[in-house]
Amino acid sequence: MKNKEEYKNTFLALAVCIEARIPVILWGPPGQGKTSVLNSIAEKQSRTMETLLASIREPQDFAGLPSVVNGRANLVAPDWAHRLSEDGNGILFTDEVNTAPPSVQAALLRVCLDRVAGDCELGEMTSVVAAANPPELAADGWDLAPPLANRFCHLQWQLPPEIVSQGLTGSWPDFELPEKLMDFDKVLEEEKAIVAGFISSRPELTTVIPDGSGEQGRAFPTPRSWEMVATLLAHAKCWNLSDGVMRFLVSGSIGQSAGIEFLNYRNNLDLPDPDMVLRGAESFSFPERADQTYVILAGAINLAERRAPDEDSWNSAGTLLERVVAAGHPDIAVASSKRWLSFRPEGASPNPELLSALVPLMKEAGLI
Amino acid sequence: MSLVVQDARLRILAARIVAQQRWPYASSVLYSLKPVEVSHEELSTMGVDSGWRLYYSPKFVLEHPVEVIATALIHECLHCLFDHMSRFAGFSSRNKNANIFNICGDAHINKVIDDDGMPWGGFNPVRFESLTKYEVSSSKSTEANHELIQKFLKENQEEFDQNQDCGSAASGGNRDYELETDDSGNPATGEDSKDIIRDAVALDVEKHAKGQGKVPGELSRWAESRTRPSVDWRKRLATGVRGSLAKTNGLRDYSYKRPSRKQDAISSYDASIVLPSLSPSGNPSVGFLVDTSGSVSQEELSLFANELLGVLNAIGFGGKISVIGCDTRPSDVFFVKKAKDIPNLPLKGGGGTDLRPGLEKMRDEPRPSITVIATDGLTPWHELAPDPNSDYIGLITEESAISRVPRWIKPILIEGDKVD
């Protein structure tokens, strides 16, 4: 976390995972206030929280104590599991998971995946949160085994100096989640459709097992983690959370490589359809970000070119260029206008006002 | 608004068109910069702030032809892409200096620009050649070069004599001429949007390069580190060795082979409960197999040995490591305690690579619980691990050989350090 904004985004991403009941793991050195943040979330939502140190636990603390009753072996669950099961809506927090021996990690797998400890079911509504020290920092840290790593959304957790000095002199910042604005099930369907669309265009990213140069024991794409992405994004969208939060959720689930490409695809889907832009040229309002204006304009002009020699499309594209100039981006208009002029239908002529706005700039840039 | 300012704005916009034609893959970042003019007294050239607003002196802009201003624009874009601002804020140094950091960042950026053959006209930019006395170089990161200059200044009791201001995007802080974050006419670009734009540029660079377009090498390396981040091999070596040692070094994992010591305490309540115990300890030992066919340089070898022994020291492993050299035939076994002894070992080899006899010798005699192999990876391998009780870690220097490494080896690709 580089600054306060990243801290806020990470905090909200954590809150989304807890709400979505998707297991989340916080990576960071000790002493970063992970437990206190979780305590405050649990308290605010009036949920039971159980904190366990995985490194000093034994496999049977998660898998249940074997006990023979009437000739049948039971796996007796420890007390914490029963407390969570009775609450039905609690938070299980396991710290130092990667310094736990492999057999303990293996036992944890079932708790995280099925929310079952021994013979005790914790219930669907129990949230699972874990924390780990980066292996190079831990005294005898292990990489997480890939099957366990793939079940978590991974978030980096290291307090930026800004937050620490604010916390020491006043109060540690706390962020509230707004009310949910949209119908979750409907949004989830949309997000699943986006993920499905992306996977069909990039099938090789469906499953990518990390190799020698990537980060082992962290997030990587599999059908399971793609489904996590859809669920997490649907929650984030219902809360109207920022792009920064979504970035953390996506790269935390499928890793940065696939994450960047997926988010770029998803952002481009958000851009308006070129046909709609051309038809509504008179009233179309360009977005705040100039780089998006560039992409939208280029897309619309592409479409008009494909429809050449259709005079209406050519004129609409001209209207768009005028509007881009009026919005204060004459250079963006110039970048596309050369192409626009190249497919001018016979008899059509550009608006003289547009030309008088563009020509001096084209001359200055040495284009004419 | 005076005519001069109008003309200057026209030139900035024209320069952006020229820059966009040179580097179409940088469109997203180029168009994200919002041009704002300031007086020449406040800023004599051009600069970008933390909200990606582009400040320029009208005098500077009109003094140079549009092609040179386009070069300067691309220079500012690279400050934004390389994120010099957050890196200045994030790196820890006893003696941080924004001006020196700015100069070091500039030198890297201008190297990319020079390699691409862009014109500078009458303007004289910062180059590594003008900083030779500080021993800075393009193969070191901006952070490392900053430290070298500070070290030189301290040892020679000198003041830094160059001055450069590319705005807070280059080195953080706030300048007097910079606008408020929430300025109504030119609001700052937020952190989220900046990351999205960097990602978009990185993907466009890769797309352009795949389509047989020409992209400067430094820029493709930057794009690749963004879209396919890799972990420093030193970190991965440390993690691998720690994990493997932990298995043998002391009580590490649970099994039902022997009953737990807590068994008695539990039995007094319920004799039917059976607890596992931690498995007993073994004596860890480390082997280091070196490919001596000439594919691993002497320099790389001492680097690997240094890191390996450094990691072992840090986790309190006091023993010796067994070193074997191998080209197609294994050397004798040497026992080494200090990294500096390794270059003096008679490990010379040559011609042809087959590490299998070396691995077999390692299995037969020192029988280490961890075997670290330093090689380019271009060797035949055993189908199954020669010693199933040993953990194998491969330090592989040749990227293309990674896919041929068998599953029983944990491969670590050695990559050059990131510089921008």
Coordinates of C-alpha atoms in Angstrom, one line a residue, chain A:
Chain A
M1 CA 0.0 0.0 0.0
K2 CA 1.7 3.1 -1.3
N3 CA -0.6 5.7 0.1
K4 CA -3.9 6.5 1.8
E5 CA -5.9 5.8 -1.3
E6 CA -4.4 2.4 -1.7
Y7 CA -5.0 1.7 1.9
K8 CA -8.7 2.6 1.5
N9 CA -9.0 0.5 -1.6
T10 CA -7.4 -2.5 0.1
F11 CA -9.6 -2.1 3.2
L12 CA -12.8 -2.0 1.0
A13 CA -11.6 -5.0 -1.0
L14 CA -11.2 -6.9 2.3
A15 CA -14.7 -5.8 3.3
V16 CA -16.1 -7.0 -0.1
C17 CA -14.5 -10.5 0.3
I18 CA -15.9 -10.8 3.8
E19 CA -19.3 -9.8 2.6
A20 CA -19.1 -12.2 -0.4
R21 CA -18.0 -15.1 1.9
I22 CA -15.0 -15.6 -0.4
P23 CA -11.9 -16.6 1.6
V24 CA -9.3 -13.8 1.7
I25 CA -5.7 -13.8 2.7
L26 CA -3.7 -10.8 3.8
W27 CA 0.0 -10.8 3.0
G28 CA 2.2 -8.6 5.0
P29 CA 4.8 -8.3 7.7
P30 CA 3.7 -8.7 11.3
G31 CA 2.4 -5.7 13.3
Q32 CA 0.3 -4.1 10.6
G33 CA -3.0 -4.0 12.5
K34 CA -4.6 -6.8 10.6
T35 CA -6.3 -8.3 13.7
S36 CA -7.6 -4.9 14.9
V37 CA -9.1 -4.0 11.5
L38 CA -10.9 -7.4 11.4
N39 CA -12.1 -7.0 15.0
S40 CA -13.6 -3.6 14.2
I41 CA -15.3 -5.0 11.1
A42 CA -16.7 -7.9 13.2
E43 CA -17.8 -5.6 15.9
K44 CA -19.6 -3.2 13.6
Q45 CA -21.5 -6.0 12.0
S46 CA -22.1 -7.8 15.3
R47 CA -20.5 -11.0 14.2
T48 CA -18.6 -13.5 16.3
M49 CA -14.9 -13.6 15.4
E50 CA -12.5 -16.5 16.2
T51 CA -8.8 -15.8 15.9
L52 CA -6.4 -18.8 15.5
L53 CA -2.7 -18.9 15.1
A54 CA -2.2 -21.6 12.5
S55 CA 1.5 -22.0 13.2
I56 CA 1.0 -23.3 16.7
R57 CA -2.0 -25.5 15.8
E58 CA -2.0 -29.2 15.0
P59 CA -3.8 -30.8 12.0
Q60 CA -6.6 -32.1 14.3
D61 CA -7.4 -28.6 15.5
F62 CA -8.8 -28.1 12.0
A63 CA -9.6 -31.6 10.9
G64 CA -11.1 -32.7 14.2
L65 CA -9.8 -35.0 16.9
P66 CA -10.3 -38.7 16.0
S67 CA -12.3 -40.4 18.6
V68 CA -13.9 -43.9 18.6
V69 CA -17.5 -44.2 19.8
N70 CA -19.3 -47.5 19.5
G71 CA -16.7 -48.8 17.1
R72 CA -17.1 -45.8 14.8
A73 CA -14.4 -43.1 14.4
N74 CA -15.7 -39.5 14.8
L75 CA -13.8 -36.4 14.2
V76 CA -14.5 -34.2 17.2
A77 CA -14.4 -30.5 16.4
P78 CA -12.8 -28.0 18.8
D79 CA -14.7 -25.4 20.7
W80 CA -14.1 -22.5 18.3
A81 CA -15.8 -24.4 15.5
H82 CA -18.9 -24.9 17.6
R83 CA -19.0 -21.3 18.6
L84 CA -18.9 -20.3 14.9
S85 CA -21.4 -22.9 14.0
E86 CA -23.8 -21.7 16.7
D87 CA -23.5 -18.1 15.5
G88 CA -23.8 -19.2 11.8
N89 CA -22.7 -15.8 10.6
G90 CA -19.2 -15.4 12.2
I91 CA -15.7 -14.6 11.0
L92 CA -12.9 -17.2 11.2
F93 CA -9.5 -15.5 11.2
T94 CA -6.4 -17.7 10.9
D95 CA -3.1 -15.9 11.3
E96 CA 0.4 -17.1 10.1
V97 CA -1.0 -19.8 7.7
N98 CA 2.2 -20.1 5.7
T99 CA 4.4 -20.8 8.7
A100 CA 2.1 -23.8 9.5
P101 CA 3.5 -27.2 8.6
P102 CA 2.1 -28.7 5.4
S103 CA -0.2 -31.1 7.1
V104 CA -1.8 -28.2 9.0
Q105 CA -2.2 -26.3 5.7
A106 CA -3.8 -29.4 4.2
A107 CA -6.3 -29.6 7.1
L108 CA -7.1 -25.9 6.7
L109 CA -8.0 -26.5 3.0
R110 CA -11.3 -28.2 4.0
V111 CA -12.1 -25.4 6.5
C112 CA -11.6 -22.8 3.8
L113 CA -13.3 -24.6 1.0
D114 CA -16.2 -26.3 2.6
R115 CA -16.4 -24.4 5.9
V116 CA -16.2 -27.7 7.8
A117 CA -14.0 -28.4 10.8
G118 CA -14.0 -32.0 11.9
D119 CA -17.6 -33.1 12.0
C120 CA -18.9 -29.6 12.6
E121 CA -20.3 -27.5 9.8
L122 CA -19.6 -23.8 10.2
G123 CA -22.4 -22.8 7.9
E124 CA -22.5 -21.1 4.5
M125 CA -22.5 -17.6 6.0
T126 CA -19.2 -17.9 7.9
S127 CA -16.5 -15.7 6.4
V128 CA -12.9 -17.0 6.2
V129 CA -10.0 -14.6 6.6
A130 CA -6.3 -15.6 6.7
A131 CA -3.1 -13.8 7.2
A132 CA 0.4 -14.7 6.2
N133 CA 3.9 -13.3 6.3
P134 CA 5.8 -13.1 3.0
P135 CA 7.9 -16.4 2.9
E136 CA 11.1 -14.4 2.7
L137 CA 10.3 -12.7 6.0
A138 CA 8.9 -15.6 8.0
A139 CA 11.4 -17.6 10.1
D140 CA 10.6 -20.8 8.3
G141 CA 7.9 -19.8 5.9
W142 CA 6.6 -22.0 3.1
D143 CA 5.0 -21.0 -0.1
L144 CA 1.3 -21.8 0.1
A145 CA 0.5 -25.0 -1.8
P146 CA -1.2 -24.1 -5.1
P147 CA -4.6 -25.8 -4.2
L148 CA -4.9 -23.7 -1.0
A149 CA -3.6 -20.5 -2.7
N150 CA -6.1 -20.8 -5.5
R151 CA -9.0 -20.7 -3.0
F152 CA -8.1 -17.3 -1.6
C153 CA -8.3 -13.7 -2.9
H154 CA -4.8 -12.4 -2.1
L155 CA -4.4 -8.8 -0.8
Q156 CA -1.2 -7.0 0.2
W157 CA -1.3 -5.5 3.6
Q158 CA 1.4 -3.1 4.8
L159 CA 0.4 0.2 6.3
P160 CA 1.7 3.3 4.5
P161 CA 3.5 5.9 6.7
E162 CA 0.6 8.4 6.2
I163 CA -1.9 6.1 7.9
V164 CA 0.5 5.2 10.7
S165 CA 1.2 8.8 11.6
Q166 CA -2.5 9.6 11.4
G167 CA -3.3 6.6 13.6
L168 CA -0.7 7.4 16.2
T169 CA -1.7 11.1 16.6
G170 CA -5.5 10.7 16.2
S171 CA -7.5 7.8 15.0
W172 CA -7.0 4.9 12.7
P173 CA -9.1 5.5 9.6
D174 CA -12.2 3.5 9.1
F175 CA -14.2 3.3 5.9
E176 CA -17.9 2.7 5.7
L177 CA -19.5 0.7 3.0
P178 CA -22.4 2.5 1.3
E179 CA -25.9 0.9 0.9
K180 CA -26.1 -1.6 -1.9
L181 CA -27.6 0.2 -4.9
M182 CA -28.5 -2.6 -7.3
D183 CA -30.0 -6.0 -7.5
F184 CA -27.2 -8.4 -6.7
D185 CA -28.4 -11.4 -8.7
K186 CA -28.9 -9.4 -11.9
V187 CA -25.4 -7.8 -11.6
L188 CA -23.9 -11.2 -10.9
E189 CA -25.4 -12.5 -14.2
E190 CA -23.9 -9.6 -16.0
E191 CA -20.4 -10.0 -14.5
K192 CA -20.5 -13.8 -15.2
A193 CA -21.4 -13.0 -18.9
I194 CA -18.4 -10.6 -19.1
V195 CA -16.0 -13.2 -17.6
A196 CA -17.4 -15.8 -20.0
G197 CA -17.0 -13.4 -22.9
F198 CA -13.4 -12.7 -22.0
I199 CA -12.5 -16.4 -21.6
S200 CA -14.0 -17.3 -24.9
S201 CA -11.8 -14.6 -26.5
R202 CA -8.7 -15.7 -24.6
P203 CA -9.2 -19.4 -23.9
E204 CA -5.5 -19.9 -23.0
L205 CA -6.1 -17.8 -19.8
T206 CA -8.7 -20.2 -18.5
T207 CA -6.2 -22.0 -16.4
V208 CA -2.6 -20.9 -16.0
I209 CA -0.4 -22.7 -13.5
P210 CA 2.4 -20.5 -12.3
D211 CA 5.9 -21.4 -13.7
G212 CA 9.4 -20.6 -12.8
S213 CA 9.3 -16.8 -13.1
G214 CA 5.9 -16.1 -11.5
E215 CA 4.9 -15.8 -8.0
Q216 CA 4.3 -19.2 -6.5
G217 CA 1.7 -19.6 -3.7
R218 CA -0.3 -16.6 -4.9
A219 CA -3.2 -16.0 -7.2
F220 CA -3.5 -17.7 -10.6
P221 CA -6.4 -18.2 -13.0
T222 CA -8.5 -21.4 -12.9
P223 CA -12.2 -21.8 -13.5
R224 CA -12.7 -21.5 -9.7
S225 CA -10.9 -18.2 -9.4
W226 CA -12.7 -16.8 -12.5
E227 CA -15.9 -17.5 -10.8
M228 CA -14.6 -15.7 -7.7
V229 CA -13.8 -12.7 -9.9
A230 CA -17.4 -12.5 -11.1
T231 CA -18.8 -12.8 -7.6
L232 CA -16.5 -10.2 -6.1
L233 CA -17.0 -7.7 -9.0
A234 CA -20.8 -8.1 -8.7
H235 CA -20.6 -7.1 -5.0
A236 CA -18.2 -4.2 -5.7
K237 CA -20.5 -3.0 -8.4
C238 CA -23.5 -3.1 -6.2
W239 CA -21.7 -0.9 -3.7
N240 CA -20.5 1.4 -6.5
L241 CA -16.8 0.9 -5.5
S242 CA -13.9 2.5 -7.3
D243 CA -11.8 1.0 -10.1
G244 CA -8.9 0.7 -7.6
V245 CA -10.9 -1.7 -5.4
M246 CA -11.9 -3.8 -8.4
R247 CA -8.2 -3.9 -9.5
F248 CA -7.2 -5.4 -6.1
L249 CA -10.1 -7.9 -6.2
V250 CA -9.3 -9.1 -9.7
S251 CA -5.5 -9.4 -9.4
G252 CA -6.0 -10.8 -6.0
S253 CA -8.1 -13.7 -7.4
I254 CA -6.4 -14.5 -10.8
G255 CA -3.0 -12.7 -10.5
Q256 CA -1.8 -9.5 -12.1
S257 CA -1.0 -10.9 -15.6
A258 CA -4.4 -12.1 -16.4
G259 CA -6.0 -9.4 -14.2
I260 CA -4.6 -6.5 -16.2
E261 CA -5.8 -8.0 -19.5
F262 CA -9.3 -8.8 -18.1
L263 CA -9.8 -5.4 -16.6
N264 CA -8.8 -3.7 -19.8
Y265 CA -11.3 -5.8 -21.7
R266 CA -14.0 -5.0 -19.2
N267 CA -13.3 -1.3 -19.3
N268 CA -13.5 -1.3 -23.1
L269 CA -16.9 -3.0 -22.9
D270 CA -18.0 0.0 -20.9
L271 CA -17.4 2.3 -23.8
P272 CA -20.5 3.2 -25.9
D273 CA -21.3 1.3 -29.0
P274 CA -19.9 3.2 -32.1
D275 CA -23.2 2.8 -33.9
M276 CA -25.0 4.5 -31.0
V277 CA -22.4 7.3 -30.9
L278 CA -22.8 8.0 -34.7
R279 CA -26.6 8.1 -34.5
G280 CA -26.6 10.4 -31.5
A281 CA -23.7 12.6 -32.7
E282 CA -25.6 15.8 -32.0
S283 CA -26.2 15.1 -28.3
F284 CA -23.4 12.6 -27.4
S285 CA -21.5 13.7 -24.3
F286 CA -17.9 12.7 -24.2
P287 CA -16.4 11.3 -21.0
E288 CA -14.2 13.2 -18.6
R289 CA -11.1 11.2 -19.5
A290 CA -9.5 12.4 -22.8
D291 CA -8.0 9.0 -23.5
Q292 CA -11.5 7.5 -23.6
T293 CA -12.6 10.3 -25.9
Y294 CA -9.8 9.3 -28.3
V295 CA -10.9 5.7 -28.3
I296 CA -14.6 6.5 -28.8
L297 CA -13.9 8.9 -31.6
A298 CA -11.5 6.5 -33.4
G299 CA -14.2 3.7 -33.1
A300 CA -16.9 5.9 -34.5
I301 CA -14.8 7.0 -37.4
N302 CA -13.8 3.4 -38.1
L303 CA -17.5 2.5 -38.4
A304 CA -18.2 5.5 -40.7
E305 CA -15.3 4.4 -42.9
R306 CA -16.8 0.9 -43.2
R307 CA -20.1 2.4 -44.2
A308 CA -18.5 4.6 -46.9
P309 CA -19.7 6.1 -49.2
D310 CA -22.7 6.7 -46.9
E311 CA -23.0 10.4 -46.6
D312 CA -25.0 10.5 -43.4
S313 CA -22.4 8.5 -41.5
W314 CA -19.7 10.8 -42.8
N315 CA -21.6 13.9 -41.7
S316 CA -22.3 12.4 -38.3
A317 CA -18.6 11.7 -37.9
G318 CA -17.9 15.3 -38.8
T319 CA -20.4 16.5 -36.1
L320 CA -18.5 14.3 -33.6
L321 CA -15.2 15.9 -34.6
E322 CA -16.8 19.4 -34.1
R323 CA -17.9 18.3 -30.6
V324 CA -14.5 17.0 -29.7
V325 CA -13.0 20.4 -30.8
A326 CA -15.6 22.2 -28.7
A327 CA -14.8 20.0 -25.7
G328 CA -11.3 21.4 -25.9
H329 CA -9.5 18.5 -27.6
P330 CA -8.7 19.8 -31.1
D331 CA -5.5 17.6 -31.1
I332 CA -7.6 14.5 -30.7
A333 CA -9.9 15.6 -33.5
V334 CA -6.8 16.1 -35.8
A335 CA -5.5 12.6 -35.0
S336 CA -8.7 11.2 -36.5
S337 CA -9.6 13.8 -39.1
K338 CA -7.0 12.7 -41.7
R339 CA -8.7 9.3 -42.0
W340 CA -12.1 11.0 -42.0
L341 CA -11.2 13.2 -44.9
S342 CA -9.8 10.2 -46.8
F343 CA -13.2 8.6 -47.3
R344 CA -15.2 11.8 -48.1
P345 CA -18.2 10.9 -50.3
E346 CA -18.5 12.8 -53.5
G347 CA -20.4 16.0 -53.1
A348 CA -20.0 16.1 -49.3
S349 CA -17.9 18.9 -47.8
P350 CA -16.7 19.4 -44.3
N351 CA -18.1 22.2 -42.2
P352 CA -15.9 25.3 -42.8
E353 CA -15.9 26.2 -39.1
L354 CA -14.4 22.7 -38.3
L355 CA -11.7 23.2 -40.9
S356 CA -10.8 26.7 -39.6
A357 CA -10.4 25.1 -36.2
L358 CA -8.3 22.2 -37.4
V359 CA -6.2 23.6 -40.2
P360 CA -3.8 25.8 -38.1
L361 CA -3.1 22.9 -35.8
M362 CA -2.5 20.5 -38.7
K363 CA -0.1 23.1 -40.2
E364 CA 1.7 23.5 -36.9
A365 CA 2.1 19.7 -36.6
G366 CA 3.5 19.6 -40.1
L367 CA 0.7 17.4 -41.5
I368 CA -0.2 19.8 -44.3

